[in-house]
Coordinates of C-alpha atoms and ligand atoms in Angstrom, one line a residue:
X205 CA 14.1 -21.2 5.8
X206 CA 14.6 -18.3 3.4
X207 CA 12.6 -15.4 2.0
X208 CA 12.7 -11.7 1.0
X209 CA 12.9 -8.9 3.8
X210 CA 10.0 -6.3 3.7
X211 CA 11.0 -4.9 7.0
X212 CA 14.0 -5.8 9.0
X213 CA 14.7 -6.6 12.7
X214 CA 14.4 -9.3 15.2
X215 CA 11.1 -11.0 16.1
X216 CA 10.5 -13.7 18.6
X217 CA 7.1 -15.2 19.4
X218 CA 4.7 -18.1 19.1
X219 CA 3.5 -19.2 15.6
X220 CA -0.1 -18.6 14.7
X221 CA -0.8 -20.2 11.4
X222 CA -3.6 -18.3 9.5
X223 CA -4.8 -21.1 7.4
X224 CA -7.7 -21.0 5.1
X225 CA -9.3 -24.5 5.4
X226 CA -11.3 -25.2 2.2
X227 CA -15.0 -25.3 2.9
X228 CA -15.5 -28.3 0.8
X229 CA -13.3 -30.2 3.1
X230 CA -15.4 -29.1 6.2
X231 CA -18.8 -30.1 5.1
X232 CA -20.8 -32.9 3.6
X233 CA -23.9 -33.1 1.6
X234 CA -26.9 -34.6 3.4
X235 CA -30.5 -35.2 2.6
X236 CA -32.9 -33.9 5.4
X237 CA -36.4 -35.1 6.3
X238 CA -39.3 -33.1 5.2
X239 CA -40.2 -32.5 8.8
X240 CA -36.9 -31.0 9.6
X241 CA -37.1 -28.4 6.9
X242 CA -38.4 -25.6 9.1
X243 CA -35.7 -26.4 11.8
X244 CA -33.1 -26.3 9.1
X245 CA -34.3 -22.9 7.7
X246 CA -34.1 -21.5 11.3
X247 CA -30.5 -22.9 11.5
X248 CA -29.6 -20.9 8.4
X249 CA -31.3 -17.8 9.6
X250 CA -29.5 -17.8 12.8
X251 CA -26.1 -18.4 11.0
X252 CA -27.0 -15.7 8.5
X253 CA -27.9 -13.2 11.4
X254 CA -24.4 -13.9 13.1
X255 CA -22.7 -13.5 9.7
X256 CA -24.1 -10.1 9.2
X257 CA -23.2 -9.2 12.7
X258 CA -19.5 -10.5 12.1
X259 CA -19.1 -8.4 8.9
X260 CA -20.8 -5.3 10.8
X261 CA -18.0 -5.7 13.5
X262 CA -15.1 -5.8 10.8
X263 CA -16.7 -2.8 9.2
X264 CA -16.7 -0.9 12.4
X265 CA -13.2 -1.7 13.1
X266 CA -12.3 -0.7 9.6
X267 CA -14.2 2.7 10.2
X268 CA -12.2 3.4 13.3
X269 CA -8.8 2.4 12.1
X270 CA -8.8 3.2 8.4
X271 CA -11.7 5.5 7.8
X272 CA -15.0 5.4 6.0
X273 CA -13.9 5.2 2.4
X274 CA -11.8 2.2 3.1
X275 CA -14.7 0.3 4.9
X276 CA -16.6 0.4 1.9
X277 CA -15.6 -3.1 0.8
X278 CA -17.3 -4.5 3.9
X279 CA -20.5 -2.4 2.8
X280 CA -20.5 -4.5 -0.4
X281 CA -20.1 -7.8 1.7
X282 CA -23.2 -6.8 3.6
X283 CA -25.0 -6.2 0.4
X284 CA -24.1 -9.6 -1.1
X285 CA -25.1 -11.4 2.3
X286 CA -28.5 -9.6 2.3
X287 CA -29.1 -10.2 -1.5
X288 CA -32.7 -11.6 -1.5
X289 CA -32.1 -13.8 -4.6
X290 CA -29.2 -15.5 -2.8
X291 CA -31.3 -16.0 0.4
X292 CA -34.3 -17.3 -1.5
X293 CA -32.1 -19.7 -3.6
X294 CA -30.9 -21.3 -0.2
X295 CA -34.2 -21.5 1.3
X296 CA -35.4 -23.1 -1.8
X297 CA -32.6 -25.8 -1.8
X298 CA -33.5 -26.6 1.8
X299 CA -37.2 -26.8 1.3
X300 CA -37.4 -28.3 -2.1
X301 CA -34.2 -30.3 -2.6
X302 CA -34.2 -31.3 1.1
X303 CA -30.4 -30.2 1.4
X304 CA -28.7 -29.5 4.6
X305 CA -28.3 -25.8 5.1
X306 CA -24.6 -25.6 4.7
X307 CA -24.7 -27.5 1.6
X308 CA -27.6 -25.3 0.3
X309 CA -25.4 -22.3 0.9
X310 CA -22.5 -23.8 -0.9
X311 CA -24.6 -24.7 -4.0
X312 CA -26.3 -21.3 -4.0
X313 CA -22.9 -19.6 -4.0
X314 CA -21.3 -21.9 -6.6
X315 CA -24.3 -21.1 -9.0
X316 CA -23.8 -17.3 -8.5
X317 CA -20.0 -17.6 -8.8
X318 CA -20.3 -19.6 -12.0
X319 CA -22.7 -17.1 -13.5
X320 CA -20.3 -14.4 -12.7
X321 CA -17.2 -16.0 -14.1
X322 CA -19.0 -16.9 -17.3
X323 CA -19.7 -13.2 -18.1
X324 CA -17.0 -11.4 -19.8
X325 CA -16.9 -8.6 -17.1
X326 CA -13.7 -8.2 -15.0
X327 CA -15.5 -6.5 -12.3
X328 CA -18.1 -9.3 -11.8
X329 CA -15.2 -12.0 -12.0
X330 CA -13.5 -10.0 -9.1
X331 CA -16.6 -9.9 -7.2
X332 CA -16.8 -13.7 -7.2
X333 CA -14.0 -13.7 -4.6
X334 CA -16.0 -11.5 -2.3
X335 CA -19.0 -13.9 -2.7
X336 CA -16.8 -16.7 -1.5
X337 CA -15.5 -14.6 1.4
X338 CA -19.0 -14.0 2.7
X339 CA -20.4 -17.4 2.1
X340 CA -17.3 -19.0 3.7
X341 CA -18.0 -17.1 6.9
X342 CA -21.7 -17.9 6.7
X343 CA -20.9 -21.8 6.3
X344 CA -18.3 -21.6 9.2
X345 CA -21.0 -20.0 11.3
X346 CA -23.5 -22.9 10.5
X347 CA -21.1 -25.7 11.4
X348 CA -19.6 -23.8 14.3
X349 CA -16.0 -23.4 13.0
X350 CA -14.7 -19.9 14.4
X351 CA -13.1 -17.6 11.8
X352 CA -9.6 -17.0 12.9
X353 CA -9.5 -13.6 14.7
X354 CA -6.1 -12.2 14.7
X355 CA -7.3 -9.2 16.6
X356 CA -7.6 -11.3 19.7
X357 CA -3.9 -12.3 19.9
X358 CA -2.7 -11.5 23.5
X359 CA 0.9 -12.8 23.6
X360 CA 4.0 -12.3 21.4
X361 CA 3.0 -13.9 18.0
X362 CA 4.5 -14.6 14.7
X363 CA 1.8 -14.7 12.0
X364 CA 2.4 -17.4 9.4
X365 CA 0.1 -17.1 6.3
X366 CA 0.0 -17.6 2.6
X367 CA -1.0 -13.8 2.2
X368 CA -3.2 -11.6 4.5
X369 CA -6.3 -10.0 3.3
X370 CA -7.1 -6.3 4.0
X371 CA -9.7 -7.5 6.6
X372 CA -7.0 -9.2 8.4
X373 CA -4.2 -6.5 8.3
X374 CA -6.6 -4.2 9.8
X375 CA -6.7 -6.7 13.0
X376 CA -2.8 -6.5 13.5
X377 CA -2.2 -5.3 16.9
X378 CA 0.9 -4.8 19.1
X379 CA 1.2 -8.5 19.9
X380 CA 2.2 -9.3 16.5
X381 CA 5.9 -9.3 16.6
X382 CA 6.6 -10.7 13.0
X383 CA 4.8 -11.9 9.9
X384 CA 5.9 -14.7 7.5
X385 CA 4.2 -14.9 4.2
X386 CA 4.4 -17.6 1.5
X387 CA 3.3 -15.0 -1.1
X388 CA 6.3 -13.4 -2.7
X389 CA 5.5 -9.7 -3.5
X390 CA 7.1 -7.0 -1.5
X391 CA 4.5 -4.6 -2.9
X392 CA 1.5 -6.6 -1.8
X393 CA -1.1 -4.8 0.4
X394 CA 0.0 -6.9 3.4
X395 CA 3.7 -6.3 2.7
X396 CA 3.0 -2.4 2.6
X397 CA 1.0 -2.4 5.8
X398 CA 3.6 -4.4 7.7
X399 CA 6.2 -2.2 6.6
X400 CA 4.5 1.1 7.5
X401 CA 3.7 -0.4 11.0
X402 CA 7.5 -1.4 11.3
X403 CA 6.7 -5.2 11.8
X404 CA 9.6 -7.4 10.9
X405 CA 8.2 -9.3 7.9
X406 CA 9.5 -11.9 5.4
X407 CA 7.7 -12.8 2.1
X408 CA 8.2 -15.4 -0.4
X409 CA 9.0 -18.0 2.2
X410 CA 8.0 -21.2 0.6
X411 CA 5.9 -24.0 2.4
X412 CA 6.0 -21.9 5.6
X413 CA 2.4 -23.3 6.4
X414 CA 3.7 -26.7 6.1
X415 CA 7.1 -26.3 7.9
X416 CA 5.9 -24.3 10.9
X417 CA 3.5 -25.8 13.3
X418 CA 1.1 -23.8 15.3
X419 CA 2.4 -22.7 18.7
X420 CA 6.0 -23.5 17.7
X421 CA 8.5 -20.8 19.0
X422 CA 9.8 -18.9 16.1
X423 CA 12.8 -16.5 15.7
X424 CA 12.9 -14.2 12.7
X425 CA 16.1 -12.5 11.9
X426 CA 14.9 -10.5 9.1
X427 CA 18.2 -8.5 8.3
X428 CA 19.7 -11.9 7.6
X429 CA 16.6 -13.3 6.1
X430 CA 16.6 -16.2 8.5
X431 CA 14.0 -18.1 10.4
X432 CA 14.7 -20.5 13.3
X433 CA 12.0 -22.9 14.5
X434 CA 11.9 -24.3 18.0
X435 CA 15.3 -22.7 18.8
X436 CA 17.7 -24.0 21.5
X437 CA 18.1 -22.2 24.8
X438 CA 21.2 -20.6 23.6
X439 CA 19.7 -19.1 20.5
X440 CA 16.8 -18.0 22.4
X441 CA 19.0 -16.2 24.8
X442 CA 21.1 -14.7 22.0
X443 CA 18.1 -13.4 20.0
X444 CA 16.3 -12.2 23.1
X445 CA 19.3 -10.0 23.9
X446 CA 19.2 -8.5 20.4
X447 CA 15.5 -8.1 20.5
X448 CA 15.9 -6.1 23.9
X449 CA 18.6 -3.9 22.2
X450 CA 16.2 -3.4 19.2
X451 CA 13.5 -2.3 21.6
X452 CA 15.7 0.2 23.3
X453 CA 16.6 1.6 20.1
X454 CA 13.0 1.9 19.1
X455 CA 12.2 3.8 22.2
X456 CA 15.2 6.1 21.6
X457 CA 13.9 6.8 18.1
X458 CA 10.4 7.6 19.2
X459 CA 11.8 10.7 20.8
X460 CA 12.0 12.1 17.1
X461 CA 8.2 11.9 16.9
X462 CA 7.6 15.6 17.8
X463 CA 10.9 16.9 16.4
X464 CA 11.8 18.3 13.0
X465 CA 14.3 16.6 10.9
X466 CA 17.5 18.9 11.4
X467 CA 21.0 18.3 10.4
X468 CA 23.7 18.6 13.2
X469 CA 24.1 22.4 12.4
X470 CA 20.3 23.0 12.4
X471 CA 19.4 22.8 8.7
X472 CA 15.9 21.5 8.3
X473 CA 15.0 18.8 5.7
X474 CA 11.3 17.9 5.5
X475 CA 10.4 14.3 6.3
X476 CA 7.2 13.1 4.8
X477 CA 5.3 9.8 4.3
X478 CA 4.3 7.8 1.3
X479 CA 0.8 6.5 1.8
X480 CA -1.9 4.6 -0.1
X481 CA -4.5 4.5 2.5
X482 CA -6.0 6.2 5.5
X483 CA -4.6 3.6 7.7
X484 CA -0.9 4.5 6.4
X485 CA -1.5 8.2 6.8
X486 CA -2.4 7.7 10.5
X487 CA 0.9 5.8 10.8
X488 CA 2.7 8.7 9.2
X489 CA 1.2 11.0 11.9
X490 CA 2.1 8.6 14.6
X491 CA 5.6 8.3 13.5
X492 CA 6.2 12.1 13.2
X493 CA 6.0 12.8 9.5
X494 CA 5.5 16.5 8.8
X495 CA 3.4 15.8 5.8
X496 CA 2.5 13.3 3.0
X497 CA 5.0 13.5 0.1
X498 CA 3.2 10.9 -2.0
X499 CA -0.5 9.8 -1.8
X500 CA -0.9 7.1 -4.3
X501 CA -4.4 7.6 -5.4
X502 CA -4.7 4.6 -7.9
X503 CA -5.6 2.4 -4.8
X504 CA -9.1 3.9 -4.5
X505 CA -9.6 3.3 -8.1
X506 CA -8.4 -0.3 -7.9
X507 CA -10.6 -1.1 -4.9
X508 CA -13.8 0.3 -6.4
X509 CA -16.1 -1.3 -8.8
X510 CA -16.4 1.8 -11.0
X511 CA -14.3 5.1 -11.5
X512 CA -14.7 6.7 -8.3
X513 CA -17.0 9.6 -8.4
X514 CA -16.1 13.3 -7.6
X515 CA -17.9 13.0 -4.3
X516 CA -16.2 9.6 -3.3
X517 CA -12.8 11.0 -4.0
X518 CA -13.4 14.4 -2.3
X519 CA -14.6 12.4 0.9
X520 CA -11.4 10.3 0.8
X521 CA -9.0 13.1 0.1
X522 CA -10.3 15.6 2.6
X523 CA -10.4 12.9 5.3
X524 CA -6.6 12.6 4.8
X525 CA -5.9 16.2 4.5
X526 CA -8.0 16.9 7.7
X527 CA -5.7 14.3 9.4
X528 CA -2.4 15.9 8.1
X529 CA -3.2 19.6 7.2
X530 CA 0.4 20.7 7.1
X531 CA 1.0 19.3 3.5
X532 CA -0.4 16.5 1.4
X533 CA 0.9 15.8 -2.1
X534 CA -1.8 14.2 -3.9
X535 CA -0.5 12.3 -7.0
X536 CA -3.0 12.1 -9.9
X537 CA -4.1 8.8 -11.2
X538 CA -0.9 6.5 -11.8
X539 CA -2.7 3.5 -13.4
X540 CA -1.7 1.1 -16.2
X541 CA 1.4 -0.9 -16.4
X542 CA 0.7 -3.7 -14.0
X543 CA -2.1 -1.7 -12.1
X544 CA -5.3 -2.7 -13.8
X545 CA -8.9 -1.7 -13.0
X546 CA -11.3 -4.6 -12.8
X547 CA -14.1 -2.4 -14.6
X548 CA -12.1 -0.9 -17.4
X549 CA -10.4 -2.7 -20.4
X550 CA -7.0 -1.4 -21.1
X551 CA -5.9 -1.8 -24.7
X552 CA -3.6 -4.8 -25.3
X553 CA 0.0 -3.6 -25.3
X554 CA 3.4 -5.3 -26.1
X555 CA 5.1 -3.2 -23.4
X556 CA 2.6 -1.9 -20.8
X557 CA 5.2 -0.2 -18.6
X558 CA 6.1 1.7 -21.7
X559 CA 2.5 2.2 -22.7
X560 CA -0.8 4.0 -21.9
X561 CA -0.2 4.6 -18.2
X562 CA -0.4 7.3 -15.6
X563 CA -0.6 10.9 -17.1
X564 CA -0.9 9.6 -20.6
X565 CA -4.1 7.6 -19.6
X566 CA -5.4 10.7 -17.9
X567 CA -4.8 13.1 -20.9
X568 CA -6.5 10.5 -23.2
X569 CA -9.4 10.3 -20.8
X570 CA -10.0 13.9 -19.9
X571 CA -13.4 13.3 -18.0
X572 CA -11.9 10.8 -15.7
X573 CA -8.9 13.2 -15.1
X574 CA -11.2 16.3 -14.6
X575 CA -13.4 14.4 -12.0
X576 CA -10.2 13.7 -10.0
X577 CA -8.8 17.2 -10.3
X578 CA -12.0 18.7 -9.1
X579 CA -12.0 16.4 -6.1
X580 CA -8.4 17.2 -5.3
X581 CA -9.1 21.0 -5.6
X582 CA -12.1 20.8 -3.2
X583 CA -9.9 18.9 -0.7
X584 CA -7.4 21.8 -0.8
X585 CA -10.0 23.8 1.1
X586 CA -9.2 21.9 4.2
X587 CA -5.3 22.1 4.4
X588 CA -2.3 22.6 2.2
X589 CA -2.7 20.4 -0.8
X590 CA -0.4 20.0 -3.9
X591 CA -1.1 18.3 -7.1
X592 CA 1.6 16.1 -8.4
X593 CA 1.6 14.7 -12.1
X594 CA 3.1 11.1 -12.5
X595 CA 5.2 9.9 -15.4
X596 CA 5.9 13.3 -17.1
X597 CA 8.1 12.9 -20.1
X598 CA 7.6 16.2 -21.9
X599 CA 6.7 19.9 -21.6
X600 CA 3.4 19.4 -23.5
X601 CA 2.0 17.0 -21.0
X602 CA 2.6 19.6 -18.1
X603 CA 0.9 22.4 -20.3
X604 CA -2.1 20.3 -21.2
X605 CA -2.6 19.1 -17.5
X606 CA -2.4 22.8 -16.2
X607 CA -5.0 23.8 -18.9
X608 CA -7.4 21.2 -17.4
X609 CA -6.6 22.3 -13.8
X610 CA -7.5 25.7 -14.8
X611 CA -10.7 24.5 -16.4
X612 CA -11.5 22.5 -13.2
X613 CA -10.9 25.7 -11.1
X614 CA -13.0 27.9 -13.3
X615 CA -15.9 25.5 -13.0
X616 CA -15.6 25.3 -9.2
X617 CA -15.4 29.1 -9.0
X618 CA -18.6 29.4 -11.1
X619 CA -20.2 26.9 -8.7
X620 CA -19.1 28.7 -5.6
X621 CA -17.1 25.8 -4.3
X622 CA -14.1 26.5 -2.1
X623 CA -10.7 25.5 -3.0
X624 CA -7.1 26.8 -2.8
X625 CA -6.6 29.3 -5.8
X626 CA -2.8 29.0 -5.4
X627 CA -2.6 25.2 -5.2
X628 CA 0.9 24.3 -6.2
X629 CA 1.3 21.9 -9.3
X630 CA 4.4 19.7 -9.5
X631 CA 5.7 16.7 -11.5
X632 CA 7.4 13.3 -10.6
X633 CA 10.8 13.0 -12.1
X634 CA 10.8 9.3 -12.9
X635 CA 11.6 8.9 -16.6
X636 CA 15.2 9.7 -17.6
X637 CA 13.9 12.1 -20.4
X638 CA 12.3 14.3 -17.8
X639 CA 15.5 14.3 -15.5
X640 CA 17.6 15.3 -18.5
X641 CA 15.2 18.1 -19.5
X642 CA 14.7 19.0 -15.9
X643 CA 15.9 22.6 -16.5
X644 CA 13.2 23.1 -19.1
X645 CA 10.4 21.5 -17.1
X646 CA 11.3 23.5 -14.0
X647 CA 10.1 26.7 -15.6
X648 CA 6.5 25.4 -15.7
X649 CA 6.0 23.7 -12.5
X650 CA 6.1 24.5 -8.6
X651 CA 8.0 21.5 -7.5
X652 CA 9.7 18.3 -8.4
X653 CA 9.5 14.8 -6.7
X654 CA 11.9 12.3 -8.0
X655 CA 10.5 8.8 -8.1
X656 CA 13.5 6.6 -8.0
X657 CA 11.7 3.5 -8.3
X658 CA 10.7 4.1 -11.8
X659 CA 13.7 6.3 -12.6
X660 CA 16.1 3.3 -11.9
X661 CA 13.7 1.0 -13.7
X662 CA 13.7 3.1 -17.0
X663 CA 17.3 4.2 -16.8
X664 CA 18.7 0.7 -16.2
X665 CA 16.1 -0.8 -18.6
X666 CA 15.3 -3.3 -15.8
X667 CA 11.7 -4.3 -14.8
X668 CA 11.5 -3.4 -11.1
X669 CA 9.5 -6.7 -10.3
X670 CA 11.6 -9.1 -12.3
X671 CA 13.7 -11.2 -10.2
X672 CA 15.9 -12.5 -13.0
X673 CA 17.4 -9.2 -13.6
X674 CA 17.1 -7.6 -10.2
X675 CA 20.8 -7.6 -9.9
X676 CA 20.8 -4.9 -12.3
X677 CA 18.5 -2.6 -10.5
X678 CA 21.2 -0.4 -9.0
X679 CA 20.2 2.7 -7.1
X680 CA 24.0 3.5 -6.7
X681 CA 24.6 3.3 -10.4
X682 CA 26.6 6.4 -11.5
X683 CA 23.9 7.2 -14.1
X684 CA 21.1 7.2 -11.3
X685 CA 23.3 9.6 -9.1
X686 CA 24.0 11.9 -12.0
X687 CA 20.3 12.0 -13.0
X688 CA 19.2 12.9 -9.4
X689 CA 21.9 15.5 -9.0
X690 CA 21.0 17.0 -12.3
X691 CA 17.3 17.2 -11.3
X692 CA 18.2 18.8 -8.1
X693 CA 20.4 21.4 -9.6
X694 CA 17.7 22.3 -12.1
X695 CA 15.2 22.8 -9.2
X696 CA 17.7 25.0 -7.3
X697 CA 18.4 27.1 -10.3
X698 CA 14.8 27.6 -10.7
X699 CA 14.0 28.3 -7.1
X700 CA 11.5 25.4 -6.8
X701 CA 11.4 22.6 -4.2
X702 CA 12.7 19.3 -4.9
X703 CA 11.8 16.0 -3.0
X704 CA 12.4 12.3 -3.5
X705 CA 9.6 9.8 -3.0
X706 CA 11.1 6.6 -4.3
X707 CA 12.2 3.9 -2.0
X708 CA 15.9 5.3 -1.8
X709 CA 14.5 8.2 0.3
X710 CA 13.5 5.9 3.2
X711 CA 17.1 4.2 3.1
X712 CA 19.0 6.1 5.8
X713 CA 22.4 5.5 3.9
X714 CA 20.9 6.7 0.6
X715 CA 19.1 9.5 2.4
X716 CA 22.5 11.0 3.3
X717 CA 23.4 11.4 -0.3
X718 CA 20.2 12.9 -1.3
X719 CA 20.4 15.4 1.7
X720 CA 24.0 16.1 0.7
X721 CA 22.9 16.8 -2.8
X722 CA 20.5 19.4 -1.5
X723 CA 17.0 17.7 -1.5
X724 CA 14.4 19.8 0.3
X725 CA 12.1 16.9 1.3
X726 CA 12.4 13.1 1.7
X727 CA 9.1 10.9 1.6
X728 CA 9.2 7.4 2.8
X729 CA 7.2 4.5 4.5
X730 CA 6.0 5.6 7.9
X731 CA 8.1 3.3 9.9
X732 CA 11.4 4.7 8.3
X733 CA 10.7 8.2 9.4
X734 CA 12.4 8.3 12.9
X735 CA 15.3 6.2 11.5
X736 CA 16.0 8.8 8.7
X737 CA 15.6 11.8 11.1
X738 CA 18.1 10.1 13.5
X739 CA 20.8 9.6 10.7
X740 CA 20.5 13.1 9.3
X741 CA 20.8 14.6 12.8
X742 CA 24.3 13.0 13.1
X743 CA 25.8 15.1 10.3
X744 CA 26.3 18.7 9.4
X745 CA 25.2 19.9 5.8
X746 CA 29.0 20.2 5.0
X747 CA 29.7 16.7 6.0
X748 CA 26.8 15.5 4.0
X749 CA 27.8 17.4 1.0
X750 CA 31.4 15.9 1.3
X751 CA 30.0 12.4 1.4
X752 CA 27.7 12.8 -1.7
X753 CA 30.6 14.4 -3.5
X754 CA 32.8 11.3 -2.7
X755 CA 29.9 9.0 -3.8
X756 CA 29.6 10.8 -7.0
X757 CA 33.2 10.4 -7.9
X758 CA 33.0 6.6 -8.2
X759 CA 32.7 4.7 -11.3
X760 CA 30.3 1.9 -10.4
X761 CA 27.7 0.9 -7.7
X762 CA 29.7 -1.2 -5.5
X763 CA 32.5 1.5 -5.0
X764 CA 29.9 4.2 -4.7
X765 CA 28.3 2.3 -1.7
X766 CA 31.7 1.6 -0.1
X767 CA 32.6 5.3 -0.5
X768 CA 29.4 5.9 1.4
X769 CA 30.2 3.5 4.1
X770 CA 33.7 5.0 4.4
X771 CA 32.4 8.5 4.3
X772 CA 30.0 7.6 7.1
X773 CA 32.7 6.6 9.4
X774 CA 34.9 9.6 9.0
Ligands
LIG242 C1 8.6 5.9 -7.9 O1 8.4 5.6 -9.2 O2 9.6 6.1 -7.4 C2 7.4 6.1 -7.1 C3 7.4 6.7 -5.9 O3 6.1 5.9 -7.7 P1 5.5 4.4 -7.7 O4 6.5 3.6 -6.9 O5 4.2 4.5 -7.1 O6 5.7 4.0 -9.1
LIG243 MG1 6.6 5.6 -10.2

């Protein structure tokens, strides 16, 4: 079986199929006798009470693991379950239409879902899935089918699913050794959390739920993108030895948790984490990240039913800043492209990735931008916060943004609200135009952070999500190496810090080149932090510089990579 690697390594365990059985398959429509109406309503009420308790439990778990802001979704589930119109509709179907309770719930929910789907409102359409989620639990409670509880696994397990919902990723404990998903995206919520947790994971594994049986022994060799079901004794022995070595290596790397990232000759490089949630921020701390180099704020906008208020954002940002007060670089809203909001209609565009996104959207919607800036400034009272502007392509965008930041500061001052007056403002260098004019832009900002994910996409003109052209997505392309070098040099000449927060920073091979070019900071997924620290510690600054020069001399990606591998050995 084949798929795409999200996080490498070997995993051995017993398969647990997380399968959503359709409710329609589980229940049938029945007519009840009039004298049984009261009893049926009681059954409904008991199941309803248990459903509320179930949601409360998940909410509490979310509160303790990922924080209050992200537990909000379960608050919405509670509201739906307690909606009097929904409850009345079910009771009415039992008492007037003489339907059995489970079918009454199914009909009531179908009516609500139908109404929501018929309204031209993306938010209501998206909420239909939440209603299905809640009523599925309610019906399962009525018929006594347990919701699968991943949190209870107590032996080495490989989770096999189509995809995992946020309420399920929260439940992943240390017995979950590997994850196999049928869904294809390496940037899905489940994939991001699995990578941050360092769980060997493959996605895009077609028909996994049909091919793998519950309780089968499964070996995942994620580096070679291979899955073995019911292995032979010999295979099991071979892979168990590899897994043992991997665990010893993990234990060795865990010693870096409380250590700075130093080259062999003692030069420090800041190692930060990329996060999109409080859950991931906690993982950065656990893995020994010094700070957060990229807080992707779009996720709180995407998980909400409205533009988050200043208060909601302030609460979320300050929760993260209090967790990691050393340094948190908060990126302002990077929306548009493929990141849509269910409650906002973006204009139809021929090329959304080249359209109204990120800073362009914010500067055309100043009130939304200002709300976020005020919330970020207020969070800066609790630790070192920096503001980072995404998708900058020219000087005007910086100047206009700085004007708005100043306005927000003036307002807060007048309102006697605390914030860091000297907050640093930096930009992402992720558009070739910005990299090429980085010497000009450096004069107006306090730091750069190179976003190689988009820099490669825009330089090579290759959609970063498109599998048909993924062979052209080349981090080692001479143009990319030159743009990065050029940006680092501009930063150095202007005495500002420069970091990298694209995926390349968390690749230990590529990190060597970046460090050799003089990057001050590398920001990556939490699980990569000790691995990159370990790699940098093997080389002196001089050696890293030599390797990066060697790589820069090559004429194509392949030879650049080979030069790196050769340089590593010397
Ligand atoms: C990047 O473009 O490299 C980056 C870090 O931002 P994102 O992946 O969120 O676009
Ligand atoms: Mg980007």
